[in-house]
PDB file of C-alpha atoms in Angstrom:
ATOM      1  CA  MET A   1      -3.281 -12.508  19.957  1.00  0.00           C
ATOM      2  CA  ASN A   2      -6.801 -11.496  21.018  1.00  0.00           C
ATOM      3  CA  GLU A   3      -6.166  -7.938  19.801  1.00  0.00           C
ATOM      4  CA  LEU A   4      -5.156  -9.224  16.384  1.00  0.00           C
ATOM      5  CA  ILE A   5      -8.290 -11.328  16.102  1.00  0.00           C
ATOM      6  CA  ILE A   6     -10.453  -8.407  17.210  1.00  0.00           C
ATOM      7  CA  GLU A   7      -8.858  -6.008  14.701  1.00  0.00           C
ATOM      8  CA  PHE A   8      -9.202  -8.576  11.920  1.00  0.00           C
ATOM      9  CA  ARG A   9     -12.897  -9.064  12.722  1.00  0.00           C
ATOM     10  CA  LYS A  10     -13.487  -5.304  12.830  1.00  0.00           C
ATOM     11  CA  LEU A  11     -11.822  -4.928   9.465  1.00  0.00           C
ATOM     12  CA  THR A  12     -13.753  -7.743   7.749  1.00  0.00           C
ATOM     13  CA  SER A  13     -17.049  -6.428   9.210  1.00  0.00           C
ATOM     14  CA  ARG A  14     -16.579  -3.133   7.372  1.00  0.00           C
ATOM     15  CA  LYS A  15     -17.815  -2.635   3.849  1.00  0.00           C
ATOM     16  CA  ASP A  16     -14.920  -0.334   2.886  1.00  0.00           C
ATOM     17  CA  PHE A  17     -12.380  -3.170   2.776  1.00  0.00           C
ATOM     18  CA  PHE A  18     -14.427  -5.348   0.435  1.00  0.00           C
ATOM     19  CA  LEU A  19     -15.488  -2.329  -1.596  1.00  0.00           C
ATOM     20  CA  SER A  20     -11.850  -1.269  -2.043  1.00  0.00           C
ATOM     21  CA  PHE A  21     -10.885  -4.810  -3.087  1.00  0.00           C
ATOM     22  CA  ILE A  22     -13.728  -5.013  -5.659  1.00  0.00           C
ATOM     23  CA  ILE A  23     -12.933  -1.548  -7.068  1.00  0.00           C
ATOM     24  CA  VAL A  24      -9.232  -2.288  -7.464  1.00  0.00           C
ATOM     25  CA  VAL A  25      -9.815  -5.709  -9.081  1.00  0.00           C
ATOM     26  CA  ALA A  26     -12.514  -4.291 -11.375  1.00  0.00           C
ATOM     27  CA  LEU A  27     -10.205  -1.455 -12.462  1.00  0.00           C
ATOM     28  CA  SER A  28      -7.391  -3.970 -12.994  1.00  0.00           C
ATOM     29  CA  VAL A  29      -9.573  -6.157 -15.222  1.00  0.00           C
ATOM     30  CA  PHE A  30     -10.714  -3.102 -17.165  1.00  0.00           C
ATOM     31  CA  MET A  31      -7.135  -1.937 -17.783  1.00  0.00           C
ATOM     32  CA  LEU A  32      -6.073  -5.468 -18.718  1.00  0.00           C
ATOM     33  CA  LEU A  33      -8.877  -5.742 -21.255  1.00  0.00           C
ATOM     34  CA  GLN A  34      -7.771  -2.436 -22.742  1.00  0.00           C
ATOM     35  CA  ILE A  35      -4.244  -3.835 -23.089  1.00  0.00           C
ATOM     36  CA  VAL A  36      -5.422  -7.089 -24.704  1.00  0.00           C
ATOM     37  CA  ASN A  37      -7.765  -5.242 -27.099  1.00  0.00           C
ATOM     38  CA  GLY A  38      -5.056  -2.813 -28.148  1.00  0.00           C
ATOM     39  CA  GLY A  39      -4.070   0.671 -27.175  1.00  0.00           C
ATOM     40  CA  SER A  40      -1.058   2.889 -26.507  1.00  0.00           C
ATOM     41  CA  PHE A  41       0.477   0.387 -24.145  1.00  0.00           C
ATOM     42  CA  VAL A  42       0.310  -2.349 -26.712  1.00  0.00           C
ATOM     43  CA  THR A  43       1.683  -0.106 -29.442  1.00  0.00           C
ATOM     44  CA  LEU A  44       4.808   0.536 -27.384  1.00  0.00           C
ATOM     45  CA  HIS A  45       5.570  -3.186 -27.360  1.00  0.00           C
ATOM     46  CA  SER A  46       4.774  -4.001 -30.992  1.00  0.00           C
ATOM     47  CA  GLU A  47       6.943  -6.475 -32.818  1.00  0.00           C
ATOM     48  CA  GLY A  48       5.424  -6.938 -36.255  1.00  0.00           C
ATOM     49  CA  GLU A  49       1.996  -8.463 -36.061  1.00  0.00           C
ATOM     50  CA  THR A  50       2.460  -9.881 -32.608  1.00  0.00           C
ATOM     51  CA  THR A  51       2.702  -7.785 -29.470  1.00  0.00           C
ATOM     52  CA  THR A  52       4.788  -9.146 -26.621  1.00  0.00           C
ATOM     53  CA  ILE A  53       3.985  -7.631 -23.237  1.00  0.00           C
ATOM     54  CA  PRO A  54       6.048  -8.610 -20.157  1.00  0.00           C
ATOM     55  CA  LEU A  55       3.771  -9.450 -17.263  1.00  0.00           C
ATOM     56  CA  VAL A  56       5.772  -7.178 -14.965  1.00  0.00           C
ATOM     57  CA  ASP A  57       5.175  -4.235 -17.334  1.00  0.00           C
ATOM     58  CA  ILE A  58       1.442  -4.846 -17.097  1.00  0.00           C
ATOM     59  CA  LEU A  59       1.535  -4.825 -13.294  1.00  0.00           C
ATOM     60  CA  GLN A  60       3.740  -1.714 -13.260  1.00  0.00           C
ATOM     61  CA  GLY A  61       1.354  -0.028 -15.663  1.00  0.00           C
ATOM     62  CA  ILE A  62      -1.719  -0.872 -13.600  1.00  0.00           C
ATOM     63  CA  VAL A  63      -0.153   0.010 -10.220  1.00  0.00           C
ATOM     64  CA  GLY A  64       1.465   3.109 -11.684  1.00  0.00           C
ATOM     65  CA  MET A  65      -1.839   4.360 -13.106  1.00  0.00           C
ATOM     66  CA  MET A  66      -3.645   3.724  -9.836  1.00  0.00           C
ATOM     67  CA  ASN A  67      -0.909   5.484  -7.944  1.00  0.00           C
ATOM     68  CA  TYR A  68      -0.977   8.392 -10.422  1.00  0.00           C
ATOM     69  CA  LEU A  69      -4.718   8.728  -9.980  1.00  0.00           C
ATOM     70  CA  GLY A  70      -4.187   8.696  -6.170  1.00  0.00           C
ATOM     71  CA  LEU A  71      -6.337   5.546  -5.780  1.00  0.00           C
ATOM     72  CA  ILE A  72      -3.759   3.625  -3.723  1.00  0.00           C
ATOM     73  CA  GLY A  73      -3.376   6.545  -1.354  1.00  0.00           C
ATOM     74  CA  VAL A  74      -7.157   6.850  -1.045  1.00  0.00           C
ATOM     75  CA  ILE A  75      -7.497   3.133  -0.245  1.00  0.00           C
ATOM     76  CA  ILE A  76      -4.838   3.405   2.482  1.00  0.00           C
ATOM     77  CA  ALA A  77      -6.579   6.533   3.821  1.00  0.00           C
ATOM     78  CA  ILE A  78      -9.975   4.743   3.976  1.00  0.00           C
ATOM     79  CA  LEU A  79      -8.553   1.706   5.770  1.00  0.00           C
ATOM     80  CA  CYS A  80      -6.624   3.916   8.250  1.00  0.00           C
ATOM     81  CA  TRP A  81      -9.506   6.307   8.800  1.00  0.00           C
ATOM     82  CA  ASN A  82     -11.796   3.593  10.134  1.00  0.00           C
ATOM     83  CA  SER A  83      -9.140   1.915  12.258  1.00  0.00           C
ATOM     84  CA  PHE A  84      -7.240   4.979  13.565  1.00  0.00           C
ATOM     85  CA  GLY A  85      -8.926   8.284  12.817  1.00  0.00           C
ATOM     86  CA  LYS A  86     -12.524   7.346  13.608  1.00  0.00           C
ATOM     87  CA  GLU A  87     -11.631   5.528  16.790  1.00  0.00           C
ATOM     88  CA  PHE A  88      -9.530   8.428  18.099  1.00  0.00           C
ATOM     89  CA  ASP A  89     -12.204  10.973  17.061  1.00  0.00           C
ATOM     90  CA  GLN A  90     -14.876   9.063  18.967  1.00  0.00           C
ATOM     91  CA  LYS A  91     -12.501   8.175  21.857  1.00  0.00           C
ATOM     92  CA  VAL A  92     -13.362   4.512  21.348  1.00  0.00           C
ATOM     93  CA  ILE A  93      -9.722   3.477  21.296  1.00  0.00           C
ATOM     94  CA  HIS A  94      -9.202   4.795  24.846  1.00  0.00           C
ATOM     95  CA  THR A  95     -11.653   2.140  26.058  1.00  0.00           C
ATOM     96  CA  TYR A  96      -9.494  -0.498  24.334  1.00  0.00           C
ATOM     97  CA  PHE A  97      -6.393   0.981  26.042  1.00  0.00           C
ATOM     98  CA  LEU A  98      -8.041   0.699  29.470  1.00  0.00           C
ATOM     99  CA  ASN A  99      -9.033  -2.928  28.938  1.00  0.00           C
ATOM    100  CA  SER A 100      -5.661  -4.032  27.549  1.00  0.00           C
ATOM    101  CA  LYS A 101      -2.356  -4.680  29.219  1.00  0.00           C
ATOM    102  CA  SER A 102      -0.443  -3.041  26.346  1.00  0.00           C
ATOM    103  CA  LYS A 103      -1.393   0.059  24.338  1.00  0.00           C
ATOM    104  CA  ASN A 104       1.433  -0.694  21.967  1.00  0.00           C
ATOM    105  CA  PHE A 105       0.205  -4.166  21.168  1.00  0.00           C
ATOM    106  CA  ILE A 106      -3.223  -2.763  20.234  1.00  0.00           C
ATOM    107  CA  PHE A 107      -1.591  -0.235  17.986  1.00  0.00           C
ATOM    108  CA  MET A 108       0.789  -2.753  16.377  1.00  0.00           C
ATOM    109  CA  SER A 109      -2.214  -5.063  15.815  1.00  0.00           C
ATOM    110  CA  LYS A 110      -3.962  -2.287  13.919  1.00  0.00           C
ATOM    111  CA  ILE A 111      -0.913  -1.576  11.738  1.00  0.00           C
ATOM    112  CA  SER A 112      -0.429  -5.293  11.053  1.00  0.00           C
ATOM    113  CA  VAL A 113      -4.078  -5.914  10.069  1.00  0.00           C
ATOM    114  CA  ILE A 114      -4.331  -2.805   7.880  1.00  0.00           C
ATOM    115  CA  SER A 115      -1.015  -3.704   6.169  1.00  0.00           C
ATOM    116  CA  THR A 116      -2.260  -7.258   5.553  1.00  0.00           C
ATOM    117  CA  ALA A 117      -5.497  -5.886   4.135  1.00  0.00           C
ATOM    118  CA  PHE A 118      -3.585  -3.617   1.727  1.00  0.00           C
ATOM    119  CA  ILE A 119      -1.318  -6.489   0.647  1.00  0.00           C
ATOM    120  CA  LEU A 120      -4.409  -8.630  -0.057  1.00  0.00           C
ATOM    121  CA  ILE A 121      -5.775  -5.838  -2.250  1.00  0.00           C
ATOM    122  CA  LEU A 122      -2.377  -5.630  -4.025  1.00  0.00           C
ATOM    123  CA  LEU A 123      -2.454  -9.391  -4.565  1.00  0.00           C
ATOM    124  CA  GLY A 124      -5.865  -8.925  -6.161  1.00  0.00           C
ATOM    125  CA  ILE A 125      -4.186  -6.858  -8.862  1.00  0.00           C
ATOM    126  CA  VAL A 126      -1.557  -9.581  -9.422  1.00  0.00           C
ATOM    127  CA  PHE A 127      -4.245 -12.242  -9.506  1.00  0.00           C
ATOM    128  CA  SER A 128      -6.205 -10.280 -12.118  1.00  0.00           C
ATOM    129  CA  ALA A 129      -3.122  -9.924 -14.299  1.00  0.00           C
ATOM    130  CA  ILE A 130      -2.194 -13.632 -14.032  1.00  0.00           C
ATOM    131  CA  VAL A 131      -5.746 -14.818 -14.756  1.00  0.00           C
ATOM    132  CA  THR A 132      -5.894 -12.573 -17.827  1.00  0.00           C
ATOM    133  CA  PHE A 133      -2.531 -13.974 -18.905  1.00  0.00           C
ATOM    134  CA  LEU A 134      -3.803 -17.564 -18.521  1.00  0.00           C
ATOM    135  CA  ILE A 135      -7.084 -17.087 -20.352  1.00  0.00           C
ATOM    136  CA  ASN A 136      -5.738 -14.729 -23.018  1.00  0.00           C
ATOM    137  CA  ASP A 137      -6.672 -16.096 -26.463  1.00  0.00           C
ATOM    138  CA  SER A 138      -5.771 -13.029 -28.484  1.00  0.00           C
ATOM    139  CA  SER A 139      -3.959 -13.771 -31.734  1.00  0.00           C
ATOM    140  CA  THR A 140      -2.241 -10.386 -31.657  1.00  0.00           C
ATOM    141  CA  VAL A 141      -1.126 -10.190 -28.055  1.00  0.00           C
ATOM    142  CA  THR A 142       1.103 -12.645 -26.150  1.00  0.00           C
ATOM    143  CA  PHE A 143       2.211 -12.190 -22.585  1.00  0.00           C
ATOM    144  CA  THR A 144       5.827 -13.122 -21.891  1.00  0.00           C
ATOM    145  CA  ASN A 145       6.426 -15.253 -18.841  1.00  0.00           C
ATOM    146  CA  ASN A 146       9.835 -16.032 -17.348  1.00  0.00           C
ATOM    147  CA  LEU A 147      11.583 -16.386 -14.013  1.00  0.00           C
ATOM    148  CA  PHE A 148      13.274 -12.963 -14.271  1.00  0.00           C
ATOM    149  CA  GLU A 149       9.875 -11.271 -14.550  1.00  0.00           C
ATOM    150  CA  TYR A 150       8.521 -13.026 -11.519  1.00  0.00           C
ATOM    151  CA  LYS A 151      11.559 -11.900  -9.492  1.00  0.00           C
ATOM    152  CA  THR A 152      10.947  -8.341 -10.675  1.00  0.00           C
ATOM    153  CA  ILE A 153       7.259  -8.675  -9.698  1.00  0.00           C
ATOM    154  CA  LEU A 154       8.282  -9.824  -6.213  1.00  0.00           C
ATOM    155  CA  LYS A 155      10.576  -6.778  -5.934  1.00  0.00           C
ATOM    156  CA  LEU A 156       7.724  -4.522  -7.042  1.00  0.00           C
ATOM    157  CA  LEU A 157       5.336  -6.032  -4.502  1.00  0.00           C
ATOM    158  CA  LEU A 158       7.961  -5.785  -1.747  1.00  0.00           C
ATOM    159  CA  LEU A 159       8.651  -2.062  -2.347  1.00  0.00           C
ATOM    160  CA  ILE A 160       4.954  -1.167  -2.637  1.00  0.00           C
ATOM    161  CA  SER A 161       4.069  -3.159   0.494  1.00  0.00           C
ATOM    162  CA  LEU A 162       6.835  -1.506   2.530  1.00  0.00           C
ATOM    163  CA  GLY A 163       5.756   1.879   1.226  1.00  0.00           C
ATOM    164  CA  ALA A 164       2.212   1.144   2.255  1.00  0.00           C
ATOM    165  CA  ILE A 165       3.337   0.078   5.746  1.00  0.00           C
ATOM    166  CA  PHE A 166       5.237   3.365   5.994  1.00  0.00           C
ATOM    167  CA  TYR A 167       2.116   5.375   5.169  1.00  0.00           C
ATOM    168  CA  ILE A 168      -0.024   3.248   7.510  1.00  0.00           C
ATOM    169  CA  SER A 169       2.459   3.682  10.381  1.00  0.00           C
ATOM    170  CA  LEU A 170       2.642   7.447   9.755  1.00  0.00           C
ATOM    171  CA  ALA A 171      -1.169   7.616   9.697  1.00  0.00           C
ATOM    172  CA  GLY A 172      -1.255   5.830  13.032  1.00  0.00           C
ATOM    173  CA  LEU A 173       1.313   8.189  14.537  1.00  0.00           C
ATOM    174  CA  LEU A 174      -0.430  11.374  13.439  1.00  0.00           C
ATOM    175  CA  SER A 175      -3.848  10.101  14.403  1.00  0.00           C
ATOM    176  CA  ILE A 176      -2.773   9.843  18.048  1.00  0.00           C
ATOM    177  CA  ARG A 177      -2.826  13.666  18.260  1.00  0.00           C
ATOM    178  CA  TRP A 178      -5.059  14.702  15.376  1.00  0.00           C
ATOM    179  CA  GLY A 179      -7.437  11.778  14.689  1.00  0.00           C
ATOM    180  CA  SER A 180      -8.908  11.745  11.177  1.00  0.00           C
ATOM    181  CA  ILE A 181      -7.051  14.880  10.138  1.00  0.00           C
ATOM    182  CA  GLY A 182      -3.794  13.153  11.019  1.00  0.00           C
ATOM    183  CA  VAL A 183      -4.744  10.186   8.786  1.00  0.00           C
ATOM    184  CA  LEU A 184      -5.434  12.460   5.840  1.00  0.00           C
ATOM    185  CA  ALA A 185      -2.218  14.395   6.431  1.00  0.00           C
ATOM    186  CA  ALA A 186      -0.199  11.160   6.538  1.00  0.00           C
ATOM    187  CA  THR A 187      -1.709   9.606   3.402  1.00  0.00           C
ATOM    188  CA  VAL A 188      -3.121  12.076   0.898  1.00  0.00           C
ATOM    189  CA  GLY A 189      -1.289  15.116   2.352  1.00  0.00           C
ATOM    190  CA  PHE A 190       2.166  13.498   2.488  1.00  0.00           C
ATOM    191  CA  SER A 191       1.731  12.131  -1.062  1.00  0.00           C
ATOM    192  CA  ILE A 192       0.894  15.611  -2.394  1.00  0.00           C
ATOM    193  CA  LEU A 193       3.792  17.144  -0.455  1.00  0.00           C
ATOM    194  CA  SER A 194       6.178  14.480  -1.856  1.00  0.00           C
ATOM    195  CA  SER A 195       5.015  15.233  -5.414  1.00  0.00           C
ATOM    196  CA  ILE A 196       5.718  18.925  -4.837  1.00  0.00           C
ATOM    197  CA  ILE A 197       9.207  18.617  -3.347  1.00  0.00           C
ATOM    198  CA  LYS A 198      10.472  15.652  -5.423  1.00  0.00           C
ATOM    199  CA  SER A 199      11.825  18.120  -7.996  1.00  0.00           C
ATOM    200  CA  ASN A 200      14.779  18.517  -5.634  1.00  0.00           C
ATOM    201  CA  GLU A 201      17.300  15.883  -6.780  1.00  0.00           C
ATOM    202  CA  TYR A 202      18.848  15.481  -3.331  1.00  0.00           C
ATOM    203  CA  ILE A 203      15.556  15.023  -1.504  1.00  0.00           C
ATOM    204  CA  GLU A 204      13.922  12.989  -4.288  1.00  0.00           C
ATOM    205  CA  LYS A 205      15.990   9.822  -3.766  1.00  0.00           C
ATOM    206  CA  TYR A 206      14.945   9.666  -0.085  1.00  0.00           C
ATOM    207  CA  LEU A 207      11.219  10.100  -0.613  1.00  0.00           C
ATOM    208  CA  PRO A 208       9.116   6.976   0.173  1.00  0.00           C
ATOM    209  CA  ILE A 209       7.002   7.555  -2.937  1.00  0.00           C
ATOM    210  CA  ASN A 210      10.138   7.192  -5.099  1.00  0.00           C
ATOM    211  CA  LEU A 211      11.563   4.297  -3.039  1.00  0.00           C
ATOM    212  CA  MET A 212       8.425   2.418  -4.046  1.00  0.00           C
ATOM    213  CA  ASP A 213       9.177   2.886  -7.756  1.00  0.00           C
ATOM    214  CA  ILE A 214      10.745  -0.240  -9.232  1.00  0.00           C
ATOM    215  CA  ASP A 215      12.190   1.790 -12.109  1.00  0.00           C
ATOM    216  CA  LYS A 216      14.262   3.787  -9.596  1.00  0.00           C
ATOM    217  CA  ALA A 217      15.182   0.743  -7.556  1.00  0.00           C
ATOM    218  CA  ASN A 218      18.692   0.362  -8.962  1.00  0.00           C
ATOM    219  CA  ASN A 219      19.819  -0.674  -5.508  1.00  0.00           C
ATOM    220  CA  LEU A 220      16.990  -2.722  -4.112  1.00  0.00           C
ATOM    221  CA  LEU A 221      18.678  -3.323  -0.751  1.00  0.00           C
ATOM    222  CA  ALA A 222      19.204   0.424  -0.272  1.00  0.00           C
ATOM    223  CA  ASN A 223      15.551   1.186  -1.042  1.00  0.00           C
ATOM    224  CA  VAL A 224      14.311  -1.592   1.219  1.00  0.00           C
ATOM    225  CA  GLY A 225      16.765  -0.486   3.953  1.00  0.00           C
ATOM    226  CA  LEU A 226      15.543   3.086   3.842  1.00  0.00           C
ATOM    227  CA  LEU A 227      11.862   2.140   3.948  1.00  0.00           C
ATOM    228  CA  VAL A 228      12.434  -0.269   6.837  1.00  0.00           C
ATOM    229  CA  THR A 229      14.425   2.417   8.660  1.00  0.00           C
ATOM    230  CA  TYR A 230      11.559   4.916   8.248  1.00  0.00           C
ATOM    231  CA  ILE A 231       9.041   2.329   9.488  1.00  0.00           C
ATOM    232  CA  ILE A 232      11.157   1.440  12.549  1.00  0.00           C
ATOM    233  CA  ILE A 233      11.658   5.129  13.476  1.00  0.00           C
ATOM    234  CA  ILE A 234       7.918   5.929  13.201  1.00  0.00           C
ATOM    235  CA  ASN A 235       6.940   2.878  15.265  1.00  0.00           C
ATOM    236  CA  LEU A 236       9.563   3.703  17.846  1.00  0.00           C
ATOM    237  CA  VAL A 237       8.066   7.198  18.214  1.00  0.00           C
ATOM    238  CA  ILE A 238       4.591   5.574  18.526  1.00  0.00           C
ATOM    239  CA  TRP A 239       5.916   3.262  21.253  1.00  0.00           C
ATOM    240  CA  LEU A 240       7.414   6.204  23.154  1.00  0.00           C
ATOM    241  CA  ILE A 241       4.185   8.238  22.917  1.00  0.00           C
ATOM    242  CA  LEU A 242       1.945   5.370  23.978  1.00  0.00           C
ATOM    243  CA  LYS A 243       4.285   4.559  26.828  1.00  0.00           C
ATOM    244  CA  SER A 244       3.547   7.989  28.340  1.00  0.00           C
ATOM    245  CA  LYS A 245       0.466   8.465  30.448  1.00  0.00           C
ATOM    246  CA  GLU A 246      -0.876  11.257  28.224  1.00  0.00           C
ATOM    247  CA  VAL A 247      -2.609   8.899  25.791  1.00  0.00           C
TER     248      VAL A 247
END
């Protein structure tokens, strides 16, 4: 428990977490204002004089655009770089290993805290969308709101969160050997590689970046199952490496 508290304090003492949160929320609000004031997204949903925009479409549009721009990958990379890459580069983490009974618990604490931080940033996007929905007074735009949409939003958040945990776990694994370079390879590098090889139809359906896509989540349980399997395998490898005396 002490390790979790320490990692949480370290995270909240860094400016990059709050800066990432502010940037994401600011971009979300900007995109939402563009939607409310009209644009290509609104045109696609036109029904006469009134435009009906499902809330889940708004979230998908915002998250999709941020993912397309590579912003989500960059945020994960920044969070992981400070917690994994930088500490391995400077050998700081080895001091923590010596003063702790379990290397694995320190590592799992890092993964848990970074994952929680990312989910909080993701919830900032949802909050921005819901607030805009509640205060929207446009006479030409109305946001639809029903139970089915909220279920779809939960599915979207679940897939993106699991995908983020996959990238965070992979960053942690590669940082053990390669520090900051490993973090970049696991986040930005793996995303670029996935974009290159996803043209292969057989490989495409197993790529984490596609498993996070709600539009391709025809079988939600299968997507969740694959992502969880990837996460378990990576963390098992981490456990085996840390169990050795080499680290």
